[in-house]
Coordinates of C-alpha atoms and ligand atoms in Angstrom, one line a residue:
M1021 CA -10.8 -1.4 -48.4
L1022 CA -10.8 1.3 -45.4
P1023 CA -7.9 3.7 -45.2
T1024 CA -5.2 2.6 -42.7
T1025 CA -3.5 5.9 -42.1
P1026 CA -3.6 5.9 -38.1
S1027 CA -4.7 9.3 -36.7
P1028 CA -2.3 11.6 -35.4
R1029 CA -1.0 11.4 -31.7
P1030 CA 0.5 14.2 -29.4
S1031 CA 3.9 12.9 -30.2
D1032 CA 3.8 13.6 -33.6
P1033 CA 5.8 16.4 -34.5
G1034 CA 3.5 19.4 -35.5
F1035 CA 0.5 17.8 -33.5
A1036 CA -1.9 20.2 -32.3
T1037 CA 0.5 22.6 -30.4
G1038 CA -0.3 23.3 -27.3
T1039 CA -2.4 20.3 -26.1
V1040 CA -1.5 18.7 -23.2
T1041 CA 0.7 15.5 -23.2
R1042 CA 1.3 12.8 -20.5
R1043 CA 4.6 14.3 -19.5
E1044 CA 3.4 17.6 -19.1
I1045 CA 0.3 16.1 -16.6
E1046 CA 3.5 13.9 -14.5
A1047 CA 5.5 17.8 -14.3
R1048 CA 2.4 19.3 -13.2
E1049 CA 1.6 16.6 -10.5
D1050 CA 5.4 16.7 -9.6
A1051 CA 5.2 20.5 -9.2
Q1052 CA 1.9 20.7 -7.6
L1053 CA 1.2 17.4 -5.5
A1054 CA 2.3 17.0 -1.8
P1055 CA 5.7 15.3 -1.2
Y1056 CA 3.6 12.1 0.6
A1057 CA 1.3 12.0 -2.2
M1058 CA 1.8 9.1 -5.2
R1059 CA 2.8 10.3 -8.3
S1060 CA 1.8 8.4 -11.6
Q1061 CA 5.3 8.7 -13.3
D1062 CA 6.7 6.5 -10.2
S1063 CA 3.9 3.8 -10.1
A1064 CA 5.5 0.6 -9.6
G1065 CA 4.2 -0.5 -13.2
R1066 CA 1.4 -3.3 -14.5
V1067 CA 2.0 -6.9 -14.2
H1068 CA 2.3 -7.3 -18.0
D1069 CA 4.3 -4.4 -19.4
E1070 CA 2.5 -2.3 -21.8
P1071 CA 4.1 1.5 -23.7
E1072 CA 2.8 4.7 -21.6
H1073 CA -0.3 6.4 -23.5
D1074 CA 0.4 9.7 -25.1
Y1075 CA -1.8 11.9 -23.2
R1076 CA -3.4 10.1 -20.0
T1077 CA -0.9 9.3 -17.1
A1078 CA -0.8 5.4 -15.7
Y1079 CA -3.9 6.2 -13.2
M1080 CA -5.6 8.2 -15.6
R1081 CA -5.6 5.0 -17.7
D1082 CA -6.7 3.0 -14.9
R1083 CA -10.0 5.1 -14.5
D1084 CA -10.8 4.5 -17.6
R1085 CA -10.4 0.8 -17.6
I1086 CA -12.3 0.3 -14.5
I1087 CA -15.5 2.5 -15.9
H1088 CA -15.2 0.4 -19.1
A1089 CA -15.5 -2.9 -17.3
S1090 CA -18.3 -5.3 -17.6
A1091 CA -18.2 -5.4 -13.5
F1092 CA -18.5 -1.8 -13.3
R1093 CA -21.5 -1.4 -15.2
K1094 CA -23.4 -4.3 -13.3
L1095 CA -22.9 -2.1 -10.1
E1096 CA -25.8 -0.3 -11.4
Y1097 CA -28.2 -3.1 -10.3
K1098 CA -26.8 -4.3 -7.1
T1099 CA -27.6 -3.8 -4.1
Q1100 CA -26.2 -1.0 -1.6
V1101 CA -28.9 -1.0 1.0
F1102 CA -32.1 -2.0 -0.6
V1103 CA -32.6 -4.4 -3.7
N1104 CA -32.7 -2.6 -7.0
H1105 CA -36.4 -3.3 -7.6
E1106 CA -37.5 -1.8 -4.4
G1107 CA -37.4 1.7 -6.0
D1108 CA -35.6 4.2 -8.5
Y1109 CA -34.8 6.4 -5.9
Y1110 CA -32.5 4.5 -3.8
R1111 CA -28.5 4.5 -4.0
T1112 CA -27.6 1.4 -5.8
R1113 CA -23.7 0.5 -5.5
L1114 CA -23.1 2.3 -8.9
T1115 CA -24.4 5.5 -7.5
H1116 CA -22.8 5.2 -3.9
T1117 CA -19.4 4.4 -5.9
M1118 CA -20.2 7.8 -7.9
E1119 CA -20.8 9.6 -4.4
V1120 CA -17.6 8.3 -3.0
A1121 CA -15.2 9.4 -6.4
Q1122 CA -16.9 12.9 -6.1
I1123 CA -16.2 12.9 -1.9
A1124 CA -13.0 11.5 -2.6
R1125 CA -11.7 13.7 -5.0
T1126 CA -12.5 16.9 -3.5
A1127 CA -10.6 15.3 -0.2
A1128 CA -7.7 14.3 -2.4
R1129 CA -7.3 17.9 -4.1
A1130 CA -7.4 19.7 -0.7
L1131 CA -4.6 17.4 0.8
R1132 CA -2.7 17.7 -2.3
L1133 CA -2.9 13.9 -2.7
N1134 CA -3.2 12.3 -6.4
E1135 CA -6.7 13.0 -7.7
D1136 CA -6.6 10.6 -10.3
L1137 CA -5.1 7.6 -8.4
T1138 CA -7.9 8.2 -5.7
E1139 CA -10.5 8.4 -8.3
S1140 CA -9.2 5.1 -9.7
I1141 CA -9.6 3.1 -6.4
A1142 CA -12.9 4.8 -5.4
L1143 CA -14.7 3.9 -8.7
S1144 CA -13.2 0.3 -8.2
H1145 CA -13.7 0.0 -4.5
D1146 CA -17.0 -2.0 -4.5
L1147 CA -16.0 -4.0 -7.9
G1148 CA -15.9 -7.3 -5.4
H1149 CA -19.4 -7.5 -4.2
G1150 CA -21.5 -9.9 -5.5
P1151 CA -25.5 -9.5 -5.6
F1152 CA -27.6 -8.4 -2.5
G1153 CA -25.2 -6.3 -0.7
H1154 CA -23.7 -7.4 2.7
K1155 CA -26.2 -10.3 3.0
G1156 CA -25.0 -11.8 -0.2
E1157 CA -21.4 -11.5 0.9
Y1158 CA -22.1 -13.6 4.1
V1159 CA -23.9 -16.4 2.0
L1160 CA -20.8 -16.7 -0.3
Q1161 CA -18.5 -16.7 2.7
E1162 CA -20.8 -19.3 4.2
L1163 CA -20.8 -21.5 0.7
M1164 CA -17.1 -20.9 0.5
A1165 CA -16.1 -21.6 3.7
E1166 CA -14.4 -25.0 2.6
H1167 CA -13.2 -23.7 -0.4
G1168 CA -10.8 -21.2 0.2
G1169 CA -13.6 -18.7 1.6
F1170 CA -14.7 -15.2 -0.2
E1171 CA -14.1 -11.6 1.2
H1172 CA -15.1 -8.6 -0.9
N1173 CA -11.6 -6.9 -1.5
E1174 CA -9.8 -10.4 -2.1
H1175 CA -12.4 -10.8 -4.7
G1176 CA -12.2 -6.9 -6.2
L1177 CA -8.6 -8.1 -7.0
R1178 CA -9.6 -11.3 -8.3
V1179 CA -12.2 -9.1 -10.9
V1180 CA -9.5 -6.6 -11.8
D1181 CA -6.7 -9.2 -12.1
H1182 CA -8.5 -12.3 -13.5
L1183 CA -12.0 -12.2 -14.2
E1184 CA -12.5 -9.1 -16.7
L1185 CA -11.8 -10.5 -20.2
R1186 CA -11.2 -7.4 -22.5
Y1187 CA -7.6 -7.6 -23.8
P1188 CA -6.3 -10.1 -26.5
R1189 CA -3.0 -10.9 -24.6
W1190 CA -3.9 -11.3 -20.9
R1191 CA -6.6 -11.8 -18.4
G1192 CA -8.1 -9.0 -16.3
L1193 CA -7.7 -5.1 -16.4
N1194 CA -3.8 -4.8 -15.8
L1195 CA -3.8 -2.0 -13.8
T1196 CA -1.4 -0.5 -11.9
Y1197 CA 0.6 -1.8 -8.7
E1198 CA -1.0 1.1 -6.4
V1199 CA -4.8 0.6 -7.8
R1200 CA -4.6 -3.3 -6.7
E1201 CA -2.7 -2.6 -3.7
A1202 CA -5.6 -0.6 -2.3
F1203 CA -7.8 -4.1 -2.5
A1204 CA -5.0 -6.0 -0.9
R1205 CA -4.1 -3.4 2.0
H1206 CA -8.2 -3.7 2.8
S1207 CA -8.5 -7.3 2.9
P1208 CA -8.4 -8.7 6.5
R1209 CA -6.8 -11.7 4.2
D1210 CA -2.9 -12.2 3.8
L1211 CA -2.4 -11.3 0.2
S1212 CA 1.2 -11.6 0.2
A1213 CA 0.8 -14.3 -2.3
H1214 CA -0.1 -11.8 -4.9
G1215 CA 2.8 -9.7 -4.0
F1216 CA 1.8 -7.1 -1.8
P1217 CA 4.1 -7.6 1.8
Q1218 CA 2.8 -7.8 4.7
G1219 CA 2.7 -5.2 7.5
Q1220 CA 2.5 -2.2 5.3
Q1221 CA 0.1 0.6 5.6
P1222 CA -2.2 1.5 2.8
L1223 CA -1.4 5.0 0.6
L1224 CA -2.7 8.0 1.6
E1225 CA -5.0 7.9 -1.6
A1226 CA -6.4 4.5 -0.5
Q1227 CA -6.6 5.3 3.1
L1228 CA -8.9 8.5 2.0
V1229 CA -11.5 6.3 -0.2
D1230 CA -12.0 4.0 2.8
V1231 CA -12.7 6.6 5.0
C1232 CA -15.0 8.2 2.3
D1233 CA -16.7 5.5 1.6
S1234 CA -17.9 4.9 5.0
L1235 CA -18.6 8.6 5.6
T1236 CA -20.5 8.6 1.9
Y1237 CA -22.8 5.6 2.8
L1238 CA -23.5 6.9 6.6
A1239 CA -24.9 10.1 5.0
H1240 CA -26.7 8.6 2.2
D1241 CA -28.2 5.6 4.1
C1242 CA -29.8 8.8 6.3
D1243 CA -31.8 9.9 3.4
D1244 CA -32.5 6.3 1.8
G1245 CA -33.7 5.4 5.4
V1246 CA -35.8 8.6 5.9
T1247 CA -37.1 8.6 2.3
S1248 CA -38.2 4.5 2.9
G1249 CA -39.9 5.6 6.0
I1250 CA -37.9 2.9 8.0
V1251 CA -36.6 5.8 9.8
T1252 CA -37.8 9.3 10.4
T1253 CA -36.1 12.7 11.3
L1254 CA -37.1 12.6 14.6
D1255 CA -35.9 9.1 15.4
L1256 CA -32.3 9.8 13.9
C1257 CA -32.3 13.1 16.4
D1258 CA -30.8 10.2 18.6
V1259 CA -27.7 11.0 16.8
D1260 CA -25.6 13.9 17.7
L1261 CA -24.3 14.5 14.1
W1262 CA -27.6 14.4 12.8
R1263 CA -29.7 16.2 15.5
N1264 CA -27.0 19.2 15.4
H1265 CA -27.5 19.9 11.7
W1266 CA -31.0 18.9 11.6
Q1267 CA -31.7 21.9 14.2
H1268 CA -29.8 23.9 12.5
V1269 CA -31.8 23.5 9.2
V1270 CA -35.3 23.6 11.5
R1271 CA -34.0 27.1 12.8
T1272 CA -32.7 28.8 9.6
E1273 CA -35.4 27.4 6.8
P1274 CA -38.5 27.1 8.3
E1275 CA -40.5 27.4 5.2
L1276 CA -38.8 24.5 3.6
S1277 CA -40.7 21.3 3.4
H1278 CA -39.8 18.3 5.4
E1279 CA -38.5 16.5 2.6
R1280 CA -36.0 19.2 1.7
K1281 CA -35.0 19.9 5.5
A1282 CA -33.5 16.1 5.4
L1283 CA -31.8 16.6 2.3
L1284 CA -30.3 20.1 3.7
T1285 CA -29.5 18.0 6.7
V1286 CA -27.6 15.4 4.8
K1287 CA -25.9 18.0 2.8
R1288 CA -24.5 19.8 6.0
M1289 CA -23.3 16.4 7.7
I1290 CA -21.2 15.5 4.7
D1291 CA -19.8 19.3 4.5
H1292 CA -19.0 19.2 8.1
A1293 CA -17.5 15.7 7.9
V1294 CA -15.6 16.1 5.0
G1295 CA -14.0 19.3 6.3
D1296 CA -13.3 17.6 9.6
L1297 CA -11.4 14.8 7.5
V1298 CA -9.5 17.2 5.6
Q1299 CA -8.6 19.1 8.5
S1300 CA -7.6 16.4 11.0
T1301 CA -5.7 14.4 8.4
W1302 CA -3.5 17.3 7.4
E1303 CA -2.7 17.7 11.1
R1304 CA -2.1 14.2 11.5
I1305 CA 0.1 14.0 8.2
T1306 CA 2.4 16.9 9.4
A1307 CA 2.8 15.5 12.8
S1308 CA 4.0 12.2 11.3
G1309 CA 6.5 14.4 9.4
V1310 CA 6.1 11.6 6.4
T1311 CA 7.8 12.8 3.0
S1312 CA 7.2 10.2 0.4
P1313 CA 4.6 7.6 -0.2
Q1314 CA 7.2 4.5 1.0
A1315 CA 7.2 6.2 4.0
V1316 CA 3.6 6.6 4.9
R1317 CA 3.6 2.9 3.7
D1318 CA 6.2 2.2 6.8
Q1319 CA 3.9 4.1 9.2
G1320 CA 2.9 2.1 12.2
G1321 CA -0.7 2.9 11.7
L1322 CA -2.9 4.8 9.2
L1323 CA -2.8 8.8 8.8
V1324 CA -6.2 9.7 7.5
G1325 CA -9.3 9.9 9.8
F1326 CA -11.6 12.1 11.8
S1327 CA -10.8 14.2 15.0
K1328 CA -11.9 12.1 18.2
D1329 CA -15.0 14.2 18.2
M1330 CA -16.0 13.4 14.8
H1331 CA -15.0 10.2 14.8
R1332 CA -17.1 9.4 18.1
M1333 CA -20.1 11.0 16.3
Q1334 CA -19.4 8.7 12.5
R1335 CA -19.4 5.6 15.2
H1336 CA -22.4 6.5 17.1
L1337 CA -24.4 7.0 13.6
S1338 CA -23.1 3.7 12.4
H1339 CA -24.0 2.1 15.6
Y1340 CA -27.8 3.6 15.3
L1341 CA -28.5 2.6 11.6
H1342 CA -27.2 -0.9 12.1
E1343 CA -29.6 -1.0 15.2
H1344 CA -32.6 0.7 13.5
F1345 CA -32.0 0.8 9.6
Y1346 CA -30.0 -2.3 8.3
C1347 CA -31.6 -4.8 10.7
H1348 CA -35.3 -3.3 10.0
P1349 CA -37.5 -6.5 9.4
R1350 CA -37.8 -5.1 5.5
L1351 CA -34.4 -5.4 5.0
M1352 CA -34.1 -8.6 6.9
K1353 CA -36.9 -10.0 4.7
M1354 CA -35.0 -8.9 1.7
G1355 CA -31.8 -10.5 3.1
T1356 CA -33.5 -13.7 4.0
K1357 CA -35.0 -14.2 0.2
A1358 CA -31.4 -13.2 -1.1
R1359 CA -29.9 -15.8 0.8
R1360 CA -32.2 -18.2 -0.3
I1361 CA -31.5 -17.4 -4.1
L1362 CA -27.7 -17.5 -3.8
M1363 CA -27.7 -20.8 -1.8
E1364 CA -30.1 -22.1 -4.3
L1365 CA -28.3 -21.1 -7.5
F1366 CA -25.1 -22.3 -5.9
S1367 CA -26.2 -25.9 -5.0
A1368 CA -27.9 -26.0 -8.3
Y1369 CA -24.5 -25.4 -10.4
Q1370 CA -23.0 -27.8 -8.0
R1371 CA -25.3 -30.9 -8.9
E1372 CA -25.0 -29.8 -12.6
P1373 CA -22.2 -27.7 -13.9
R1374 CA -23.1 -28.0 -17.4
M1375 CA -25.8 -25.3 -16.5
L1376 CA -23.0 -23.0 -16.1
D1377 CA -22.4 -20.8 -19.3
L1378 CA -19.6 -21.7 -21.5
V1379 CA -16.6 -19.1 -20.2
A1380 CA -17.7 -20.2 -16.6
R1381 CA -17.4 -23.8 -17.4
A1382 CA -14.3 -23.6 -19.1
W1383 CA -12.9 -21.7 -15.6
V1384 CA -14.0 -24.8 -13.8
D1385 CA -10.8 -26.2 -15.1
E1386 CA -8.7 -23.3 -14.2
V1387 CA -9.8 -22.9 -10.6
G1388 CA -12.0 -25.7 -9.7
L1389 CA -15.8 -26.1 -9.7
E1390 CA -16.6 -24.4 -6.3
R1391 CA -14.5 -21.3 -7.2
A1392 CA -15.8 -21.0 -10.9
I1393 CA -19.5 -21.1 -9.3
C1394 CA -18.6 -18.4 -6.7
D1395 CA -16.8 -16.2 -9.3
R1396 CA -20.3 -16.6 -11.5
I1397 CA -22.4 -15.5 -8.9
A1398 CA -20.4 -12.8 -7.3
S1399 CA -20.1 -11.1 -11.0
M1400 CA -24.5 -10.7 -11.0
S1401 CA -26.4 -8.2 -10.3
D1402 CA -29.4 -8.6 -8.0
R1403 CA -31.7 -9.1 -11.1
E1404 CA -29.5 -11.4 -12.9
A1405 CA -29.3 -13.9 -10.1
Q1406 CA -33.5 -13.3 -9.4
E1407 CA -33.8 -14.0 -13.2
E1408 CA -31.6 -16.9 -13.4
H1409 CA -33.3 -18.4 -10.2
A1410 CA -36.5 -17.9 -11.7
R1411 CA -35.1 -20.2 -14.9
L1412 CA -34.1 -22.8 -13.0
F1413 CA -36.6 -23.2 -10.2
S1414 CA -40.0 -21.8 -11.7
P1415 CA -41.4 -24.5 -14.0
F1416 CA -43.3 -22.2 -16.5
E1417 CA -40.1 -19.8 -17.0
R1418 CA -38.7 -19.7 -20.6
I1419 CA -35.0 -21.0 -20.4
Ligands
LIG1404 MG1 -18.4 1.0 -0.6

């Protein structure tokens, strides 16, 4: 028999004096965070009651649950812009997510917002994406048009509330209201049936992740675009934000290789955008006079955002990348292949639901055939979808 003595916990008398308990971290939050930041001790809690942890706050625990989730690990093989097998250099959804979390944490700390909540929202923000990036999302939207639709934020909430199976007494990760709320507030669909009253703004931590998401992908897509050869550093000089930093780097670091000049330009763009975001957000928060997270929810609009000038430059960059990168023939070809794979998988399962794995087959009884197929396909990584397609449609592929 193995010894059954539980390991000592910080609440035990005499436990390693000097270690930090949850209550102490909560007290630090209370002392250090801005009045409009969300405090973990004020969380509206979890759907299923659980005792609090001894040395992790509610949001630290959410972050850990997200990192250990299957959907999080699968981000490694899900497309950001390039399908995973196109090359190891390019961002995947996992590395994109890590970059967003890093940038959002930095900005949250500068604004005295709750870093752990910000990190949890950032790490979970793309959990609702299926394989093959936005193209995959459009295909699932089309396939589900008659069956309740598909939207990645709403689906992210399904992943954390229902589809992750890790705990003995409930489905999902049982995350706090505030992390779940971030999905709901960024979804264009009405999620009041899930307990999120309509007409409220996201918390500042959630607003911050949203802006950091676009800031991050616009910057890293310049890097991936240049590395792939689809856009050149000269092409990008049509965009003010790129041109300003590129010219500065060329002037001040003429000896650097072309590749390193491009990397330095991306780094400067991120730094410039984050600095602008922190400064203009702080000005707007101050002007609004908000003194609590609820006051943030009750505002008529968003408080996190760029200055007018940076907003214009970000929009211009986004527009440029849509025109010249995301719609490039190489990416369009990948998108067309992705569409065919997902369409064929969906209809094959529809015709013969017994090909679904046993967990998905049991889920059909709960949510109906099309939703269960959609949940299964959305859970797949790019290569899982490609391999499953080969198993179903290539006559000589081993099952
Ligand atoms: Mg994202």
